[in-house]
PDB file of C-alpha atoms in Angstrom:
ATOM      1  CA  MET A 100      16.320 -46.923 -10.190  1.00 44.00           C
ATOM      2  CA  THR A 101      14.026 -49.912 -10.511  1.00 51.00           C
ATOM      3  CA  ASP A 102      10.412 -49.625  -9.402  1.00 54.00           C
ATOM      4  CA  HIS A 103       8.702 -52.911  -8.647  1.00 46.00           C
ATOM      5  CA  VAL A 104       5.363 -51.220  -7.918  1.00 46.00           C
ATOM      6  CA  ASP A 105       4.467 -47.687  -8.901  1.00 46.00           C
ATOM      7  CA  ILE A 106       2.805 -45.835  -6.010  1.00 47.00           C
ATOM      8  CA  GLY A 107       3.534 -42.534  -4.369  1.00 44.00           C
ATOM      9  CA  GLY A 108       1.378 -39.911  -2.737  1.00 44.00           C
ATOM     10  CA  ASP A 109       0.751 -40.394   0.956  1.00 54.00           C
ATOM     11  CA  ALA A 110       2.269 -43.885   1.228  1.00 82.00           C
ATOM     12  CA  ARG A 111       4.589 -44.271   4.246  1.00 95.00           C
ATOM     13  CA  TRP A 112       7.762 -44.892   2.276  1.00 98.00           C
ATOM     14  CA  THR A 113      10.851 -45.991   4.195  1.00 98.00           C
ATOM     15  CA  LEU A 114      14.370 -45.534   2.812  1.00 98.00           C
ATOM     16  CA  VAL A 115      16.935 -48.067   4.042  1.00 98.00           C
ATOM     17  CA  THR A 116      20.584 -47.488   3.139  1.00 98.00           C
ATOM     18  CA  GLY A 117      22.985 -50.409   3.225  1.00 97.00           C
ATOM     19  CA  ALA A 118      19.996 -52.684   2.590  1.00 97.00           C
ATOM     20  CA  SER A 119      21.876 -55.353   0.618  1.00 96.00           C
ATOM     21  CA  SER A 120      22.914 -57.444   3.642  1.00 95.00           C
ATOM     22  CA  GLY A 121      23.087 -57.774   7.409  1.00 96.00           C
ATOM     23  CA  ILE A 122      21.166 -55.450   9.696  1.00 97.00           C
ATOM     24  CA  GLY A 123      19.974 -53.221   6.853  1.00 97.00           C
ATOM     25  CA  LEU A 124      18.451 -56.148   4.984  1.00 97.00           C
ATOM     26  CA  GLU A 125      16.662 -57.324   8.120  1.00 98.00           C
ATOM     27  CA  ILE A 126      15.395 -53.814   8.922  1.00 98.00           C
ATOM     28  CA  ALA A 127      13.940 -53.676   5.423  1.00 98.00           C
ATOM     29  CA  ARG A 128      12.197 -56.985   6.029  1.00 98.00           C
ATOM     30  CA  ALA A 129      10.902 -55.747   9.384  1.00 98.00           C
ATOM     31  CA  PHE A 130       9.342 -52.635   7.846  1.00 98.00           C
ATOM     32  CA  ALA A 131       7.944 -54.735   4.993  1.00 98.00           C
ATOM     33  CA  ARG A 132       6.130 -56.894   7.547  1.00 97.00           C
ATOM     34  CA  LEU A 133       4.454 -53.693   8.711  1.00 97.00           C
ATOM     35  CA  GLY A 134       3.277 -53.067   5.156  1.00 97.00           C
ATOM     36  CA  ARG A 135       5.637 -50.155   4.518  1.00 97.00           C
ATOM     37  CA  PRO A 136       6.649 -49.474   0.899  1.00 98.00           C
ATOM     38  CA  LEU A 137      10.428 -49.362   0.674  1.00 98.00           C
ATOM     39  CA  VAL A 138      13.253 -47.562  -1.066  1.00 98.00           C
ATOM     40  CA  LEU A 139      16.295 -49.833  -0.931  1.00 98.00           C
ATOM     41  CA  SER A 140      19.770 -48.418  -1.464  1.00 98.00           C
ATOM     42  CA  ALA A 141      23.305 -49.864  -1.382  1.00 97.00           C
ATOM     43  CA  ARG A 142      26.266 -50.275  -3.697  1.00 95.00           C
ATOM     44  CA  ARG A 143      25.263 -53.759  -4.862  1.00 93.00           C
ATOM     45  CA  GLY A 144      22.180 -53.304  -6.968  1.00 94.00           C
ATOM     46  CA  GLU A 145      21.802 -56.992  -7.827  1.00 95.00           C
ATOM     47  CA  ARG A 146      21.373 -57.863  -4.162  1.00 96.00           C
ATOM     48  CA  LEU A 147      18.781 -55.137  -3.763  1.00 97.00           C
ATOM     49  CA  GLU A 148      16.855 -56.520  -6.730  1.00 97.00           C
ATOM     50  CA  ALA A 149      16.869 -59.991  -5.176  1.00 97.00           C
ATOM     51  CA  LEU A 150      15.585 -58.604  -1.873  1.00 97.00           C
ATOM     52  CA  ALA A 151      12.926 -56.519  -3.623  1.00 97.00           C
ATOM     53  CA  ALA A 152      11.629 -59.615  -5.400  1.00 97.00           C
ATOM     54  CA  GLU A 153      10.906 -61.360  -2.103  1.00 96.00           C
ATOM     55  CA  LEU A 154       9.183 -58.479  -0.324  1.00 97.00           C
ATOM     56  CA  PRO A 155       5.357 -58.247  -0.322  1.00 96.00           C
ATOM     57  CA  VAL A 156       5.311 -54.431  -0.541  1.00 97.00           C
ATOM     58  CA  PRO A 157       6.005 -51.789  -3.196  1.00 97.00           C
ATOM     59  CA  VAL A 158       9.767 -51.372  -3.627  1.00 98.00           C
ATOM     60  CA  ALA A 159      11.992 -48.855  -5.389  1.00 98.00           C
ATOM     61  CA  VAL A 160      15.647 -49.832  -5.836  1.00 98.00           C
ATOM     62  CA  VAL A 161      18.132 -46.944  -5.984  1.00 98.00           C
ATOM     63  CA  PRO A 162      21.784 -48.109  -5.966  1.00 98.00           C
ATOM     64  CA  ALA A 163      24.239 -45.603  -4.509  1.00 98.00           C
ATOM     65  CA  ASP A 164      27.816 -45.587  -3.238  1.00 97.00           C
ATOM     66  CA  LEU A 165      27.687 -43.172  -0.312  1.00 98.00           C
ATOM     67  CA  ALA A 166      31.482 -42.900  -0.215  1.00 98.00           C
ATOM     68  CA  VAL A 167      31.294 -40.846  -3.413  1.00 97.00           C
ATOM     69  CA  PRO A 168      30.920 -37.061  -2.958  1.00 97.00           C
ATOM     70  CA  GLY A 169      27.395 -35.942  -3.807  1.00 98.00           C
ATOM     71  CA  ALA A 170      25.936 -39.459  -3.589  1.00 98.00           C
ATOM     72  CA  ALA A 171      23.643 -38.659  -0.657  1.00 98.00           C
ATOM     73  CA  GLU A 172      22.220 -35.614  -2.414  1.00 98.00           C
ATOM     74  CA  GLY A 173      21.834 -37.662  -5.603  1.00 98.00           C
ATOM     75  CA  LEU A 174      19.984 -40.403  -3.747  1.00 98.00           C
ATOM     76  CA  VAL A 175      17.430 -37.966  -2.345  1.00 98.00           C
ATOM     77  CA  ALA A 176      17.039 -36.258  -5.718  1.00 98.00           C
ATOM     78  CA  ALA A 177      16.401 -39.605  -7.435  1.00 98.00           C
ATOM     79  CA  ILE A 178      13.746 -40.498  -4.865  1.00 98.00           C
ATOM     80  CA  GLU A 179      12.030 -37.119  -5.183  1.00 97.00           C
ATOM     81  CA  ALA A 180      12.130 -37.341  -8.988  1.00 97.00           C
ATOM     82  CA  ARG A 181      10.138 -40.557  -8.720  1.00 96.00           C
ATOM     83  CA  GLY A 182       7.424 -38.728  -6.765  1.00 96.00           C
ATOM     84  CA  ILE A 183       8.165 -40.560  -3.511  1.00 97.00           C
ATOM     85  CA  THR A 184       7.774 -38.715  -0.216  1.00 97.00           C
ATOM     86  CA  LEU A 185       9.756 -40.325   2.587  1.00 98.00           C
ATOM     87  CA  HIS A 186       8.105 -41.079   5.915  1.00 98.00           C
ATOM     88  CA  THR A 187      11.095 -42.837   7.516  1.00 98.00           C
ATOM     89  CA  LEU A 188      14.842 -42.700   6.874  1.00 98.00           C
ATOM     90  CA  VAL A 189      17.046 -45.569   8.037  1.00 98.00           C
ATOM     91  CA  ASN A 190      20.744 -44.650   7.983  1.00 98.00           C
ATOM     92  CA  ASN A 191      22.267 -48.108   8.134  1.00 98.00           C
ATOM     93  CA  ALA A 192      25.076 -48.000   5.546  1.00 97.00           C
ATOM     94  CA  GLY A 193      28.500 -48.129   7.158  1.00 96.00           C
ATOM     95  CA  PHE A 194      31.703 -50.097   7.518  1.00 96.00           C
ATOM     96  CA  GLY A 195      34.726 -50.370   9.793  1.00 95.00           C
ATOM     97  CA  LEU A 196      38.491 -50.593   9.466  1.00 95.00           C
ATOM     98  CA  ARG A 197      40.798 -52.270  11.971  1.00 93.00           C
ATOM     99  CA  GLY A 198      44.389 -51.190  12.431  1.00 94.00           C
ATOM    100  CA  ARG A 199      46.479 -48.395  13.847  1.00 95.00           C
ATOM    101  CA  PHE A 200      45.263 -44.992  12.747  1.00 97.00           C
ATOM    102  CA  GLY A 201      48.681 -44.027  11.418  1.00 97.00           C
ATOM    103  CA  ALA A 202      49.005 -47.231   9.394  1.00 97.00           C
ATOM    104  CA  LEU A 203      45.577 -47.505   7.743  1.00 97.00           C
ATOM    105  CA  PRO A 204      45.378 -45.807   4.316  1.00 97.00           C
ATOM    106  CA  ALA A 205      44.155 -42.227   4.633  1.00 98.00           C
ATOM    107  CA  ARG A 206      41.816 -42.573   1.634  1.00 98.00           C
ATOM    108  CA  ASP A 207      40.152 -45.675   3.108  1.00 97.00           C
ATOM    109  CA  GLN A 208      39.550 -43.882   6.383  1.00 97.00           C
ATOM    110  CA  ALA A 209      38.169 -40.840   4.556  1.00 98.00           C
ATOM    111  CA  GLU A 210      35.722 -43.067   2.667  1.00 98.00           C
ATOM    112  CA  MET A 211      34.644 -44.681   5.925  1.00 98.00           C
ATOM    113  CA  VAL A 212      33.953 -41.285   7.462  1.00 98.00           C
ATOM    114  CA  ALA A 213      32.033 -40.297   4.320  1.00 98.00           C
ATOM    115  CA  VAL A 214      29.744 -43.327   4.640  1.00 98.00           C
ATOM    116  CA  ASN A 215      29.465 -43.446   8.445  1.00 98.00           C
ATOM    117  CA  VAL A 216      29.278 -39.713   9.189  1.00 98.00           C
ATOM    118  CA  THR A 217      28.853 -37.453   6.168  1.00 98.00           C
ATOM    119  CA  ALA A 218      26.155 -39.437   4.359  1.00 98.00           C
ATOM    120  CA  PRO A 219      23.798 -39.883   7.326  1.00 98.00           C
ATOM    121  CA  THR A 220      24.288 -36.221   8.243  1.00 98.00           C
ATOM    122  CA  ILE A 221      23.352 -35.033   4.753  1.00 98.00           C
ATOM    123  CA  LEU A 222      20.483 -37.494   4.355  1.00 98.00           C
ATOM    124  CA  SER A 223      19.063 -36.503   7.737  1.00 98.00           C
ATOM    125  CA  ARG A 224      19.391 -32.808   6.883  1.00 98.00           C
ATOM    126  CA  LEU A 225      17.597 -33.261   3.564  1.00 98.00           C
ATOM    127  CA  VAL A 226      14.799 -35.466   4.904  1.00 98.00           C
ATOM    128  CA  LEU A 227      14.109 -33.987   8.359  1.00 98.00           C
ATOM    129  CA  PRO A 228      12.522 -30.650   7.299  1.00 98.00           C
ATOM    130  CA  GLY A 229       9.792 -32.499   5.384  1.00 98.00           C
ATOM    131  CA  LEU A 230       9.069 -34.758   8.346  1.00 98.00           C
ATOM    132  CA  VAL A 231       8.826 -31.751  10.649  1.00 98.00           C
ATOM    133  CA  ALA A 232       6.541 -29.902   8.224  1.00 98.00           C
ATOM    134  CA  ARG A 233       4.213 -32.923   8.030  1.00 97.00           C
ATOM    135  CA  ARG A 234       4.592 -33.624  11.768  1.00 98.00           C
ATOM    136  CA  ASP A 235       5.004 -37.314  11.058  1.00 97.00           C
ATOM    137  CA  GLY A 236       7.700 -39.895  10.440  1.00 98.00           C
ATOM    138  CA  GLY A 237      11.193 -40.415  11.748  1.00 98.00           C
ATOM    139  CA  ILE A 238      14.851 -41.286  11.345  1.00 99.00           C
ATOM    140  CA  LEU A 239      16.520 -44.489  12.548  1.00 98.00           C
ATOM    141  CA  ASN A 240      20.319 -44.342  12.716  1.00 98.00           C
ATOM    142  CA  VAL A 241      22.380 -47.515  13.152  1.00 98.00           C
ATOM    143  CA  ALA A 242      25.199 -46.618  15.529  1.00 98.00           C
ATOM    144  CA  SER A 243      26.951 -49.158  17.799  1.00 97.00           C
ATOM    145  CA  THR A 244      27.784 -49.963  21.403  1.00 96.00           C
ATOM    146  CA  VAL A 245      31.311 -48.808  20.551  1.00 95.00           C
ATOM    147  CA  ALA A 246      29.901 -45.270  20.441  1.00 96.00           C
ATOM    148  CA  TYR A 247      30.350 -45.293  24.214  1.00 95.00           C
ATOM    149  CA  LEU A 248      34.094 -46.071  24.054  1.00 93.00           C
ATOM    150  CA  PRO A 249      37.304 -44.673  22.595  1.00 93.00           C
ATOM    151  CA  GLY A 250      38.644 -47.160  20.067  1.00 92.00           C
ATOM    152  CA  PRO A 251      42.372 -47.853  19.897  1.00 93.00           C
ATOM    153  CA  ASN A 252      43.054 -49.930  16.762  1.00 93.00           C
ATOM    154  CA  MET A 253      39.705 -48.802  15.271  1.00 94.00           C
ATOM    155  CA  ALA A 254      39.950 -45.134  16.207  1.00 96.00           C
ATOM    156  CA  ALA A 255      38.068 -43.490  13.340  1.00 97.00           C
ATOM    157  CA  TYR A 256      35.336 -46.152  13.291  1.00 97.00           C
ATOM    158  CA  TYR A 257      34.573 -45.816  17.002  1.00 96.00           C
ATOM    159  CA  ALA A 258      34.613 -42.034  16.634  1.00 98.00           C
ATOM    160  CA  SER A 259      32.203 -42.195  13.685  1.00 98.00           C
ATOM    161  CA  LYS A 260      29.671 -44.132  15.747  1.00 98.00           C
ATOM    162  CA  ALA A 261      30.065 -41.763  18.700  1.00 98.00           C
ATOM    163  CA  TYR A 262      29.244 -38.913  16.305  1.00 98.00           C
ATOM    164  CA  LEU A 263      26.153 -40.680  14.995  1.00 98.00           C
ATOM    165  CA  LEU A 264      24.869 -41.415  18.491  1.00 98.00           C
ATOM    166  CA  SER A 265      25.415 -37.811  19.589  1.00 98.00           C
ATOM    167  CA  LEU A 266      23.740 -36.450  16.449  1.00 98.00           C
ATOM    168  CA  SER A 267      20.768 -38.772  16.896  1.00 98.00           C
ATOM    169  CA  GLU A 268      20.162 -37.813  20.511  1.00 98.00           C
ATOM    170  CA  ALA A 269      20.383 -34.110  19.693  1.00 98.00           C
ATOM    171  CA  LEU A 270      17.962 -34.461  16.773  1.00 98.00           C
ATOM    172  CA  TYR A 271      15.610 -36.484  18.958  1.00 98.00           C
ATOM    173  CA  GLU A 272      15.154 -33.433  21.186  1.00 98.00           C
ATOM    174  CA  GLU A 273      14.876 -31.039  18.239  1.00 98.00           C
ATOM    175  CA  ALA A 274      12.311 -33.130  16.374  1.00 98.00           C
ATOM    176  CA  ARG A 275      10.196 -34.474  19.232  1.00 98.00           C
ATOM    177  CA  PRO A 276       7.995 -31.350  19.594  1.00 98.00           C
ATOM    178  CA  TYR A 277       6.888 -31.870  15.982  1.00 98.00           C
ATOM    179  CA  GLY A 278       5.895 -35.509  16.354  1.00 98.00           C
ATOM    180  CA  VAL A 279       9.040 -36.785  14.615  1.00 98.00           C
ATOM    181  CA  VAL A 280      11.107 -39.550  16.239  1.00 98.00           C
ATOM    182  CA  VAL A 281      14.877 -39.847  15.789  1.00 98.00           C
ATOM    183  CA  THR A 282      16.319 -43.077  17.169  1.00 98.00           C
ATOM    184  CA  ALA A 283      19.852 -44.429  17.452  1.00 98.00           C
ATOM    185  CA  VAL A 284      20.178 -48.193  17.632  1.00 98.00           C
ATOM    186  CA  CYS A 285      23.435 -49.353  19.188  1.00 98.00           C
ATOM    187  CA  PRO A 286      24.039 -53.042  18.483  1.00 97.00           C
ATOM    188  CA  GLY A 287      27.021 -54.917  19.779  1.00 94.00           C
ATOM    189  CA  ALA A 288      28.828 -57.635  17.843  1.00 91.00           C
ATOM    190  CA  THR A 289      26.459 -58.940  15.164  1.00 92.00           C
ATOM    191  CA  ALA A 290      26.873 -61.804  12.693  1.00 89.00           C
ATOM    192  CA  THR A 291      27.131 -59.827   9.442  1.00 80.00           C
ATOM    193  CA  GLU A 292      29.648 -59.168   6.672  1.00 75.00           C
ATOM    194  CA  PHE A 293      30.952 -56.258   8.756  1.00 68.00           C
ATOM    195  CA  SER A 294      33.319 -58.476  10.748  1.00 60.00           C
ATOM    196  CA  GLU A 295      35.012 -59.823   7.618  1.00 64.00           C
ATOM    197  CA  ARG A 296      35.429 -56.433   5.949  1.00 64.00           C
ATOM    198  CA  ALA A 297      36.680 -54.836   9.162  1.00 58.00           C
ATOM    199  CA  ASP A 298      38.977 -57.814   9.952  1.00 60.00           C
ATOM    200  CA  VAL A 299      37.570 -58.204  13.464  1.00 60.00           C
ATOM    201  CA  GLY A 300      36.235 -61.763  13.250  1.00 55.00           C
ATOM    202  CA  GLY A 301      38.950 -63.185  15.482  1.00 59.00           C
ATOM    203  CA  THR A 302      38.966 -60.431  18.088  1.00 58.00           C
ATOM    204  CA  LYS A 303      37.623 -60.858  21.620  1.00 58.00           C
ATOM    205  CA  ARG A 304      34.671 -58.634  20.790  1.00 59.00           C
ATOM    206  CA  PHE A 305      33.442 -61.106  18.157  1.00 56.00           C
ATOM    207  CA  THR A 306      34.114 -64.353  20.018  1.00 62.00           C
ATOM    208  CA  GLY A 307      31.605 -63.842  22.839  1.00 67.00           C
ATOM    209  CA  ASN A 308      28.060 -62.534  22.635  1.00 79.00           C
ATOM    210  CA  VAL A 309      27.267 -62.186  18.920  1.00 90.00           C
ATOM    211  CA  MET A 310      23.669 -61.376  17.983  1.00 94.00           C
ATOM    212  CA  LYS A 311      21.832 -62.294  14.807  1.00 96.00           C
ATOM    213  CA  PRO A 312      20.950 -59.365  12.524  1.00 96.00           C
ATOM    214  CA  ALA A 313      17.240 -60.236  12.534  1.00 97.00           C
ATOM    215  CA  ALA A 314      17.119 -59.883  16.330  1.00 97.00           C
ATOM    216  CA  VAL A 315      18.885 -56.515  16.137  1.00 98.00           C
ATOM    217  CA  ALA A 316      16.483 -55.338  13.429  1.00 98.00           C
ATOM    218  CA  ARG A 317      13.400 -56.361  15.410  1.00 98.00           C
ATOM    219  CA  ALA A 318      14.634 -54.470  18.478  1.00 98.00           C
ATOM    220  CA  ALA A 319      15.577 -51.426  16.393  1.00 98.00           C
ATOM    221  CA  VAL A 320      12.238 -51.113  14.615  1.00 98.00           C
ATOM    222  CA  ALA A 321      10.206 -51.830  17.744  1.00 98.00           C
ATOM    223  CA  GLY A 322      12.151 -49.243  19.741  1.00 98.00           C
ATOM    224  CA  HIS A 323      11.812 -46.641  17.003  1.00 98.00           C
ATOM    225  CA  LEU A 324       8.065 -47.181  16.704  1.00 98.00           C
ATOM    226  CA  ALA A 325       7.814 -46.886  20.499  1.00 98.00           C
ATOM    227  CA  GLY A 326       9.409 -43.432  20.262  1.00 98.00           C
ATOM    228  CA  ARG A 327      12.698 -44.241  21.981  1.00 98.00           C
ATOM    229  CA  ALA A 328      15.803 -42.096  21.533  1.00 98.00           C
ATOM    230  CA  VAL A 329      18.304 -44.936  21.986  1.00 98.00           C
ATOM    231  CA  VAL A 330      17.884 -48.687  21.571  1.00 98.00           C
ATOM    232  CA  ILE A 331      20.556 -51.148  22.737  1.00 98.00           C
ATOM    233  CA  PRO A 332      19.553 -54.655  21.628  1.00 97.00           C
ATOM    234  CA  GLY A 333      20.369 -57.522  23.991  1.00 95.00           C
ATOM    235  CA  ALA A 334      20.780 -57.657  27.756  1.00 95.00           C
ATOM    236  CA  ALA A 335      24.521 -58.369  27.510  1.00 94.00           C
ATOM    237  CA  ASN A 336      25.053 -55.313  25.316  1.00 93.00           C
ATOM    238  CA  ARG A 337      23.056 -53.097  27.689  1.00 94.00           C
ATOM    239  CA  ALA A 338      25.197 -54.337  30.576  1.00 94.00           C
ATOM    240  CA  ALA A 339      28.369 -53.658  28.582  1.00 91.00           C
ATOM    241  CA  VAL A 340      27.270 -50.101  27.815  1.00 93.00           C
ATOM    242  CA  LEU A 341      26.420 -49.471  31.446  1.00 93.00           C
ATOM    243  CA  GLY A 342      29.871 -50.702  32.428  1.00 91.00           C
ATOM    244  CA  ALA A 343      31.511 -48.499  29.806  1.00 88.00           C
ATOM    245  CA  ARG A 344      29.661 -45.420  31.077  1.00 88.00           C
ATOM    246  CA  LEU A 345      30.662 -46.089  34.674  1.00 89.00           C
ATOM    247  CA  MET A 346      34.263 -46.967  33.852  1.00 87.00           C
ATOM    248  CA  PRO A 347      37.025 -44.318  34.131  1.00 86.00           C
ATOM    249  CA  ARG A 348      38.071 -43.142  30.689  1.00 87.00           C
ATOM    250  CA  TRP A 349      41.661 -44.280  31.166  1.00 86.00           C
ATOM    251  CA  LEU A 350      40.375 -47.811  31.832  1.00 88.00           C
ATOM    252  CA  SER A 351      37.846 -47.821  29.000  1.00 84.00           C
ATOM    253  CA  ARG A 352      40.655 -47.007  26.553  1.00 84.00           C
ATOM    254  CA  LYS A 353      42.632 -50.028  27.720  1.00 84.00           C
ATOM    255  CA  VAL A 354      39.612 -52.346  27.655  1.00 83.00           C
ATOM    256  CA  ALA A 355      38.727 -51.288  24.112  1.00 81.00           C
ATOM    257  CA  ALA A 356      42.304 -51.815  22.969  1.00 82.00           C
ATOM    258  CA  ARG A 357      42.277 -55.372  24.353  1.00 80.00           C
ATOM    259  CA  LEU A 358      38.951 -56.131  22.661  1.00 77.00           C
ATOM    260  CA  GLN A 359      40.311 -54.987  19.305  1.00 67.00           C
ATOM    261  CA  GLY A 360      43.826 -56.330  19.726  1.00 62.00           C
TER     262      GLY A 360
END
């Protein structure tokens, strides 16, 4: 771990996973503008170091590959060993895979579930009791508008985001009496490296309304600070989610398949 400024104590430290690019990077910048000291984590440490150098706040860099068993526990242990008490946890790390469930490699799908589901679950479990005890702070989980749909051709990815949305809303109710806010942000198609890794750049979902990550980050942080349980950035995305919730399930399956085809 690299520490760019050594402070601890009562500082309102914010941990951002997947902070090396895209929405995570922009969320880190958004919290930095609020003066929050940051713990930045991702697989690519060199990118985290570059981001840390530009931020006007204390920064600790803790590289971690959350697909590896025990990585989430190790990340929290490394932060605690440095004397940092977390005020806010941002579970942003995640990736997608496109293809038929029975054709995609099982190991790749297991790693995706580890990053998208297991890691945020463990991190939330390890961080939340301290927030509740101090009656302050919160958790911001980056889900997706696809959490509201079944996902033929991206079945496990859609399911992972549905899990994260459900977990977030449940924890919102559990934590709210203690002054702790748990928020799920559900962006739609966003111009990040996700589309290239997931091989969805040419699909219908990524050829229409595509938001910039900075706009998603601003909406996410503002909604979280306002105490909202769910944030859906962009009017078009909110309309799409409303349509998905009103649509019969048999039809939503077909629509999602066409979007990912």
